[in-house]
Amino acid sequence: MTRVPPVLDVDAILDDRGTRIVVCCGSGGVGKTTTAAALGLRAAERGRSAVVLTVDPARRLAQSMGLTELDNTPRLVHSSGEGQLFAMMLDMKRTFDEIIEAHADPERARQILTNPFYQSLSSSFAGTQEYMAMEKLGQLRRSDEWDLIIVDTPPSRSALDFLDAPERLGRFLDGRFIRLLMAPAKAGGRSAFKLLNAGFGLVAGAMTKLLGAQVIKDLQTFVSALDAVFGGFRQRAEMTYKLLQAPGTAFVVVAAPERDAMREASYFVERLAEERMPLAGLVVNRVHLSPAAALSAARSAAAAEELETKGEHELTAAVLRLHAGRMQLAAREHREQEHFVSAHPTVPVVQVPAMPQDVHDLAGLREIGELLART
């Protein structure tokens, strides 16, 4: 017996003024960015002031809106009556720089921004993208310039890594090595090397020989600024984490009707439940449907075979073969969705049919929005 899941009512989410944040998550290549952009456009055309933030370093969001590029500043894309749509792409390093500039005096900020360890950390340190995504989301929410923020997260399971940002940052700051390097800055002005030599002479000596005195000095200069700057970030990140758990947030999981993508969707649903994050439902993109669904794959293939045996109506036989293949694909996709629904029968679902071409303008996004809202 086929289970029928509840239907995801997209318009109800977008029209609810209590909904302030929508987070789209899912594996790569499933149309997640297009879904986020379509939701933003539909919200704007229904009177919301919406901003779409993509954390994906690829330029799919700009491309889907017919733009050449986006940057770290929200850009107006579309106005419709009272509604407006803005879009932006997270610039990890620029956001990091903004934190330093906002939470350090000018001289200290200059020292940090020119420090080689900071430059490396802000560009390539593992997890920096997720930290900055959490920070930028918090900035947008605190600004109160938009009544709806839609977040397009990075592809794959790392899409939920930003949920771990406060804890991971805390582990980094509380690490033994970081505490060792911070100790001189908290020792009342005593020389860094005197303090290190007093308690950790062998460690300091070995580090100096291995890395060089200038490297150690640069590292200590950088670390001495971490506590004040990152302490505030950790607090803000924890506040944003709580915001994501609040009733005003809705998580939308996006998937394609394929085995791996639906497994990832199950993972996201289960992880969100563990984190007590409010799940709105599942969007299944690129579903293959047929206007002649009453003609089964078996009957279509049999009819094609009969025509081919007679040597008649070659074009008709070819069309029947194509239809049989499409119906077989639709059956496989349906089975994959059935597995998900069996495991998560209460999760609302909406299907979006496969489009003949990629979306690259607002008209295409509008069509996707209409398909998302079809109930």
Short mmCIF file of C-alpha atoms in Angstrom, two decimals:
data_model
loop_
_atom_site.label_atom_id
_atom_site.label_comp_id
_atom_site.label_asym_id
_atom_site.label_seq_id
_atom_site.Cartn_x
_atom_site.Cartn_y
_atom_site.Cartn_z
CA MET A 1 0.00 0.00 0.00
CA THR A 2 1.39 3.40 -1.02
CA ARG A 3 1.78 5.83 1.85
CA VAL A 4 0.63 9.37 1.13
CA PRO A 5 2.66 11.93 3.10
CA PRO A 6 1.22 15.27 4.21
CA VAL A 7 1.69 18.05 1.66
CA LEU A 8 4.24 20.80 2.30
CA ASP A 9 2.31 24.09 2.15
CA VAL A 10 5.00 26.50 0.97
CA ASP A 11 2.72 29.55 0.78
CA ALA A 12 1.62 29.05 4.37
CA ILE A 13 5.28 29.27 5.45
CA LEU A 14 6.02 32.33 3.32
CA ASP A 15 2.83 34.14 4.32
CA ASP A 16 3.35 33.55 8.04
CA ARG A 17 4.91 36.80 9.29
CA GLY A 18 6.15 34.87 12.30
CA THR A 19 8.52 32.94 10.02
CA ARG A 20 11.72 34.99 9.85
CA ILE A 21 14.31 32.44 8.72
CA VAL A 22 14.09 29.61 6.16
CA VAL A 23 17.12 27.32 5.88
CA CYS A 24 17.42 25.19 2.74
CA CYS A 25 19.72 22.19 3.16
CA GLY A 26 20.49 19.15 1.06
CA SER A 27 23.19 17.33 -0.86
CA GLY A 28 24.89 18.75 -3.94
CA GLY A 29 23.24 18.89 -7.34
CA VAL A 30 19.62 18.64 -6.21
CA GLY A 31 18.47 22.19 -7.04
CA LYS A 32 18.81 23.56 -3.52
CA THR A 33 20.06 26.98 -4.60
CA THR A 34 17.28 27.31 -7.18
CA THR A 35 14.74 26.32 -4.53
CA ALA A 36 16.06 28.97 -2.12
CA ALA A 37 15.97 31.64 -4.84
CA ALA A 38 12.45 30.63 -5.94
CA LEU A 39 11.21 30.80 -2.34
CA GLY A 40 12.76 34.25 -1.97
CA LEU A 41 11.15 35.55 -5.16
CA ARG A 42 7.74 34.12 -4.29
CA ALA A 43 7.97 35.62 -0.79
CA ALA A 44 8.83 39.04 -2.26
CA GLU A 45 5.92 38.86 -4.69
CA ARG A 46 3.64 38.04 -1.78
CA GLY A 47 4.69 41.19 0.07
CA ARG A 48 7.71 40.06 2.10
CA SER A 49 11.06 41.85 2.29
CA ALA A 50 13.33 38.86 1.71
CA VAL A 51 17.07 38.32 1.42
CA VAL A 52 18.62 35.10 0.11
CA LEU A 53 22.06 34.28 1.54
CA THR A 54 24.03 31.58 -0.22
CA VAL A 55 26.93 29.93 1.59
CA ASP A 56 27.78 27.85 -1.46
CA PRO A 57 31.00 29.25 -3.02
CA ALA A 58 29.73 28.32 -6.49
CA ARG A 59 27.89 31.09 -8.32
CA ARG A 60 24.61 29.23 -8.80
CA LEU A 61 22.49 31.81 -6.99
CA ALA A 62 23.66 34.67 -9.20
CA GLN A 63 23.23 32.51 -12.30
CA SER A 64 19.70 31.50 -11.33
CA MET A 65 18.76 35.17 -11.04
CA GLY A 66 20.36 36.15 -14.32
CA LEU A 67 23.19 38.05 -12.57
CA THR A 68 26.89 37.86 -13.29
CA GLU A 69 27.97 37.89 -9.65
CA LEU A 70 27.00 38.49 -6.02
CA ASP A 71 29.12 39.57 -3.07
CA ASN A 72 29.02 39.98 0.70
CA THR A 73 26.58 42.91 0.53
CA PRO A 74 22.86 42.26 -0.06
CA ARG A 75 21.89 43.42 -3.57
CA LEU A 76 18.36 44.35 -4.61
CA VAL A 77 17.24 41.90 -7.29
CA HIS A 78 13.51 42.50 -7.61
CA SER A 79 10.75 44.78 -6.28
CA SER A 80 7.08 43.89 -6.41
CA GLY A 81 4.62 46.21 -4.69
CA GLU A 82 5.44 46.12 -1.00
CA GLY A 83 7.79 43.16 -1.41
CA GLN A 84 11.48 43.18 -2.25
CA LEU A 85 14.06 40.48 -2.97
CA PHE A 86 17.73 40.90 -2.09
CA ALA A 87 20.50 38.36 -2.66
CA MET A 88 24.09 37.93 -1.46
CA MET A 89 26.89 35.38 -1.43
CA LEU A 90 28.92 34.84 1.74
CA ASP A 91 32.47 36.18 1.48
CA MET A 92 34.15 34.20 4.24
CA LYS A 93 37.25 36.41 4.62
CA ARG A 94 35.37 39.71 4.30
CA THR A 95 32.94 38.65 7.02
CA PHE A 96 35.87 37.64 9.24
CA ASP A 97 37.50 41.05 8.66
CA GLU A 98 34.25 42.80 9.57
CA ILE A 99 34.16 41.00 12.91
CA ILE A 100 37.71 42.15 13.71
CA GLU A 101 36.99 45.73 12.64
CA ALA A 102 33.78 45.86 14.69
CA HIS A 103 35.17 44.36 17.90
CA ALA A 104 38.73 45.70 18.15
CA ASP A 105 40.14 49.23 18.35
CA PRO A 106 41.71 50.49 15.09
CA GLU A 107 45.32 49.75 16.06
CA ARG A 108 44.55 46.26 17.38
CA ALA A 109 42.44 45.59 14.28
CA ARG A 110 45.35 46.62 12.04
CA GLN A 111 47.72 44.29 13.91
CA ILE A 112 45.33 41.37 13.58
CA LEU A 113 44.39 41.95 9.93
CA THR A 114 48.05 42.10 8.86
CA ASN A 115 49.08 39.13 10.99
CA PRO A 116 50.09 36.13 8.82
CA PHE A 117 48.34 33.65 11.13
CA TYR A 118 45.10 35.60 10.90
CA GLN A 119 45.36 35.78 7.11
CA SER A 120 45.76 32.02 6.94
CA LEU A 121 42.98 31.36 9.46
CA SER A 122 40.49 33.68 7.77
CA SER A 123 41.08 32.13 4.35
CA SER A 124 41.50 28.41 4.87
CA PHE A 125 41.08 27.26 8.49
CA ALA A 126 38.81 24.22 8.68
CA GLY A 127 35.33 25.29 9.70
CA THR A 128 35.81 29.00 9.01
CA GLN A 129 33.07 29.00 6.38
CA GLU A 130 30.57 27.58 8.87
CA TYR A 131 31.65 30.06 11.58
CA MET A 132 31.16 32.93 9.18
CA ALA A 133 27.82 31.61 7.96
CA MET A 134 26.59 31.63 11.56
CA GLU A 135 27.97 35.14 12.05
CA LYS A 136 26.47 36.54 8.84
CA LEU A 137 23.06 35.03 9.58
CA GLY A 138 23.16 36.64 13.01
CA GLN A 139 24.14 39.99 11.48
CA LEU A 140 21.26 39.88 9.01
CA ARG A 141 18.76 38.96 11.71
CA ARG A 142 19.97 41.64 14.14
CA SER A 143 19.84 44.33 11.45
CA ASP A 144 16.06 43.76 11.17
CA GLU A 145 16.17 45.16 7.60
CA TRP A 146 14.39 42.09 6.18
CA ASP A 147 11.41 40.23 7.55
CA LEU A 148 12.51 36.97 5.90
CA ILE A 149 16.02 35.53 5.56
CA ILE A 150 16.49 32.47 3.33
CA VAL A 151 19.78 30.59 3.75
CA ASP A 152 21.15 28.39 0.97
CA THR A 153 23.65 26.14 2.73
CA PRO A 154 26.72 24.41 1.21
CA PRO A 155 26.15 21.06 -0.52
CA SER A 156 26.56 17.65 1.16
CA ARG A 157 26.44 16.85 4.85
CA SER A 158 28.67 19.83 5.64
CA ALA A 159 25.50 21.86 5.09
CA LEU A 160 24.70 21.30 8.76
CA ASP A 161 28.22 21.94 10.03
CA PHE A 162 27.27 25.50 10.88
CA LEU A 163 25.04 24.04 13.61
CA ASP A 164 28.24 22.85 15.29
CA ALA A 165 30.03 26.20 14.95
CA PRO A 166 29.65 27.39 18.59
CA GLU A 167 30.80 24.06 20.05
CA ARG A 168 33.69 23.64 17.61
CA LEU A 169 34.84 27.20 18.18
CA GLY A 170 34.68 26.65 21.93
CA ARG A 171 36.83 23.52 21.65
CA PHE A 172 39.36 25.47 19.57
CA LEU A 173 39.57 28.36 22.05
CA ASP A 174 39.68 26.05 25.05
CA GLY A 175 42.42 23.85 23.60
CA ARG A 176 45.56 23.31 25.65
CA PHE A 177 47.88 24.81 23.04
CA ILE A 178 45.77 27.98 22.69
CA ARG A 179 45.62 28.40 26.49
CA LEU A 180 49.39 28.05 26.64
CA LEU A 181 49.88 30.81 24.08
CA MET A 182 47.26 33.04 25.71
CA ALA A 183 48.85 32.75 29.14
CA PRO A 184 51.44 35.53 28.59
CA ALA A 185 48.75 38.00 27.58
CA LYS A 186 46.89 37.31 30.83
CA ALA A 187 49.93 37.49 33.07
CA GLY A 188 49.89 41.19 33.88
CA GLY A 189 52.39 42.43 31.33
CA ARG A 190 55.23 40.02 32.00
CA SER A 191 57.37 39.12 29.02
CA ALA A 192 55.91 36.33 26.94
CA PHE A 193 59.18 34.49 26.72
CA LYS A 194 59.95 34.94 30.45
CA LEU A 195 56.63 33.39 31.36
CA LEU A 196 56.99 30.61 28.87
CA ASN A 197 60.53 29.91 30.01
CA ALA A 198 59.43 29.87 33.63
CA GLY A 199 56.75 27.24 33.19
CA PHE A 200 57.29 25.74 29.78
CA GLY A 201 60.94 26.32 28.98
CA LEU A 202 61.40 23.11 27.07
CA VAL A 203 58.25 23.64 25.03
CA ALA A 204 59.13 27.24 24.18
CA GLY A 205 62.69 26.31 23.28
CA ALA A 206 61.59 23.47 21.04
CA MET A 207 58.96 25.64 19.35
CA THR A 208 61.44 28.46 18.77
CA LYS A 209 64.00 26.10 17.26
CA LEU A 210 61.40 24.42 15.09
CA LEU A 211 59.46 27.48 13.93
CA GLY A 212 61.73 30.43 14.57
CA ALA A 213 61.41 33.35 16.98
CA GLN A 214 59.49 35.58 14.55
CA VAL A 215 56.91 32.90 13.85
CA ILE A 216 56.37 32.38 17.58
CA LYS A 217 56.05 36.13 18.07
CA ASP A 218 53.50 36.43 15.24
CA LEU A 219 51.53 33.52 16.65
CA GLN A 220 51.47 34.97 20.16
CA THR A 221 50.46 38.39 18.85
CA PHE A 222 47.56 36.81 17.05
CA VAL A 223 46.49 34.54 19.89
CA SER A 224 46.58 37.40 22.41
CA ALA A 225 43.71 39.01 20.48
CA LEU A 226 41.61 35.85 20.19
CA ASP A 227 39.90 35.92 23.54
CA ALA A 228 38.27 39.35 23.22
CA VAL A 229 37.36 39.06 19.55
CA PHE A 230 36.25 35.42 19.49
CA GLY A 231 34.64 35.50 22.90
CA GLY A 232 31.98 37.82 21.48
CA PHE A 233 31.64 35.68 18.39
CA ARG A 234 31.11 32.55 20.43
CA GLN A 235 28.35 34.27 22.37
CA ARG A 236 26.70 35.56 19.20
CA ALA A 237 27.01 32.16 17.53
CA GLU A 238 25.26 30.53 20.47
CA MET A 239 22.48 33.12 20.23
CA THR A 240 22.09 32.39 16.51
CA TYR A 241 21.99 28.66 17.25
CA LYS A 242 19.10 29.26 19.66
CA LEU A 243 17.45 31.42 17.01
CA LEU A 244 17.58 28.46 14.61
CA GLN A 245 15.70 26.37 17.18
CA ALA A 246 13.00 29.01 17.65
CA PRO A 247 9.49 28.76 16.15
CA GLY A 248 10.28 31.57 13.68
CA THR A 249 12.70 29.31 11.78
CA ALA A 250 11.77 26.70 9.17
CA PHE A 251 14.19 24.13 7.75
CA VAL A 252 13.43 22.89 4.25
CA VAL A 253 15.30 19.77 3.13
CA VAL A 254 15.83 19.56 -0.63
CA ALA A 255 16.50 16.30 -2.48
CA ALA A 256 16.31 14.66 -5.87
CA PRO A 257 14.37 11.37 -6.28
CA GLU A 258 17.59 9.34 -6.34
CA ARG A 259 18.89 6.83 -3.82
CA ASP A 260 21.88 8.79 -2.51
CA ALA A 261 20.04 12.11 -2.37
CA MET A 262 17.06 10.60 -0.52
CA ARG A 263 19.41 8.94 1.96
CA GLU A 264 21.01 12.32 2.57
CA ALA A 265 17.53 13.77 3.06
CA SER A 266 16.84 11.15 5.73
CA TYR A 267 20.12 12.07 7.41
CA PHE A 268 19.18 15.76 7.47
CA VAL A 269 15.72 15.03 8.87
CA GLU A 270 17.14 12.85 11.62
CA ARG A 271 19.90 15.31 12.47
CA LEU A 272 17.47 18.23 12.66
CA ALA A 273 15.27 16.20 15.00
CA GLU A 274 18.28 15.50 17.24
CA GLU A 275 19.11 19.22 17.33
CA ARG A 276 15.46 20.13 17.96
CA MET A 277 15.41 22.28 14.85
CA PRO A 278 11.96 23.07 13.34
CA LEU A 279 11.57 21.04 10.12
CA ALA A 280 9.03 22.39 7.63
CA GLY A 281 9.28 19.54 5.15
CA LEU A 282 10.93 18.01 2.11
CA VAL A 283 11.13 19.35 -1.45
CA VAL A 284 11.73 16.60 -4.02
CA ASN A 285 13.13 18.27 -7.13
CA ARG A 286 13.36 17.09 -10.73
CA VAL A 287 10.66 14.43 -10.50
CA HIS A 288 9.89 12.77 -13.83
CA LEU A 289 6.20 12.65 -14.59
CA SER A 290 4.23 11.81 -17.71
CA PRO A 291 0.91 13.17 -19.04
CA ALA A 292 0.20 9.61 -20.23
CA ALA A 293 0.78 7.93 -16.88
CA ALA A 294 -2.15 5.59 -17.46
CA LEU A 295 -0.10 3.82 -20.13
CA SER A 296 2.26 1.56 -18.20
CA ALA A 297 5.85 0.86 -19.17
CA ALA A 298 5.03 -2.79 -19.86
CA ARG A 299 2.10 -2.01 -22.19
CA SER A 300 4.10 0.70 -23.95
CA ALA A 301 7.07 -1.62 -24.52
CA ALA A 302 4.77 -4.41 -25.75
CA ALA A 303 3.04 -2.09 -28.21
CA ALA A 304 6.40 -0.85 -29.49
CA GLU A 305 7.63 -4.40 -29.94
CA GLU A 306 4.50 -5.34 -31.89
CA LEU A 307 4.90 -2.38 -34.26
CA GLU A 308 8.60 -3.14 -34.74
CA THR A 309 7.80 -6.79 -35.53
CA LYS A 310 5.35 -5.68 -38.20
CA GLY A 311 7.78 -3.10 -39.50
CA GLU A 312 5.13 -0.41 -39.19
CA HIS A 313 5.01 3.09 -37.69
CA GLU A 314 8.68 3.33 -36.70
CA LEU A 315 8.26 6.80 -35.22
CA THR A 316 5.33 5.68 -33.08
CA ALA A 317 7.34 2.69 -31.87
CA ALA A 318 10.24 4.98 -30.93
CA VAL A 319 7.90 7.26 -28.97
CA LEU A 320 6.46 4.25 -27.17
CA ARG A 321 9.99 3.10 -26.27
CA LEU A 322 10.78 6.57 -24.89
CA HIS A 323 7.57 6.55 -22.86
CA ALA A 324 8.38 3.08 -21.47
CA GLY A 325 11.79 4.31 -20.36
CA ARG A 326 10.29 7.39 -18.72
CA MET A 327 7.71 5.33 -16.87
CA GLN A 328 10.42 2.97 -15.64
CA LEU A 329 12.42 5.98 -14.38
CA ALA A 330 9.31 7.38 -12.70
CA ALA A 331 8.73 4.04 -11.00
CA ARG A 332 12.31 3.98 -9.64
CA GLU A 333 11.95 7.53 -8.37
CA HIS A 334 8.65 6.66 -6.72
CA ARG A 335 10.25 3.70 -4.92
CA GLU A 336 13.05 5.93 -3.57
CA GLN A 337 10.50 8.40 -2.26
CA GLU A 338 8.49 5.56 -0.76
CA HIS A 339 11.53 4.51 1.29
CA PHE A 340 11.79 8.03 2.70
CA VAL A 341 8.06 8.29 3.43
CA SER A 342 8.07 4.90 5.16
CA ALA A 343 10.88 6.05 7.44
CA HIS A 344 9.44 9.56 7.99
CA PRO A 345 5.66 9.34 7.45
CA THR A 346 4.86 12.65 9.17
CA VAL A 347 7.27 14.84 7.16
CA PRO A 348 5.37 17.05 4.66
CA VAL A 349 6.52 16.63 1.04
CA VAL A 350 6.13 18.60 -2.18
CA GLN A 351 7.31 17.45 -5.61
CA VAL A 352 8.70 19.71 -8.34
CA PRO A 353 8.67 18.21 -11.86
CA ALA A 354 11.88 18.07 -13.88
CA MET A 355 12.29 21.16 -16.07
CA PRO A 356 13.41 20.97 -19.71
CA GLN A 357 16.28 23.40 -19.02
CA ASP A 358 18.16 25.08 -16.17
CA VAL A 359 16.70 28.17 -14.52
CA HIS A 360 18.62 31.32 -15.37
CA ASP A 361 16.22 34.22 -14.83
CA LEU A 362 13.40 35.49 -12.63
CA ALA A 363 10.73 34.08 -14.95
CA GLY A 364 12.16 30.59 -14.43
CA LEU A 365 12.34 31.12 -10.67
CA ARG A 366 8.74 32.31 -10.68
CA GLU A 367 7.68 29.10 -12.42
CA ILE A 368 9.56 26.99 -9.86
CA GLY A 369 7.87 28.97 -7.07
CA GLU A 370 4.46 28.22 -8.55
CA LEU A 371 5.31 24.51 -8.73
CA LEU A 372 6.54 24.55 -5.12
CA ALA A 373 3.31 26.14 -3.96
CA ARG A 374 1.06 23.79 -5.92
CA THR A 375 -0.94 21.68 -3.47
#
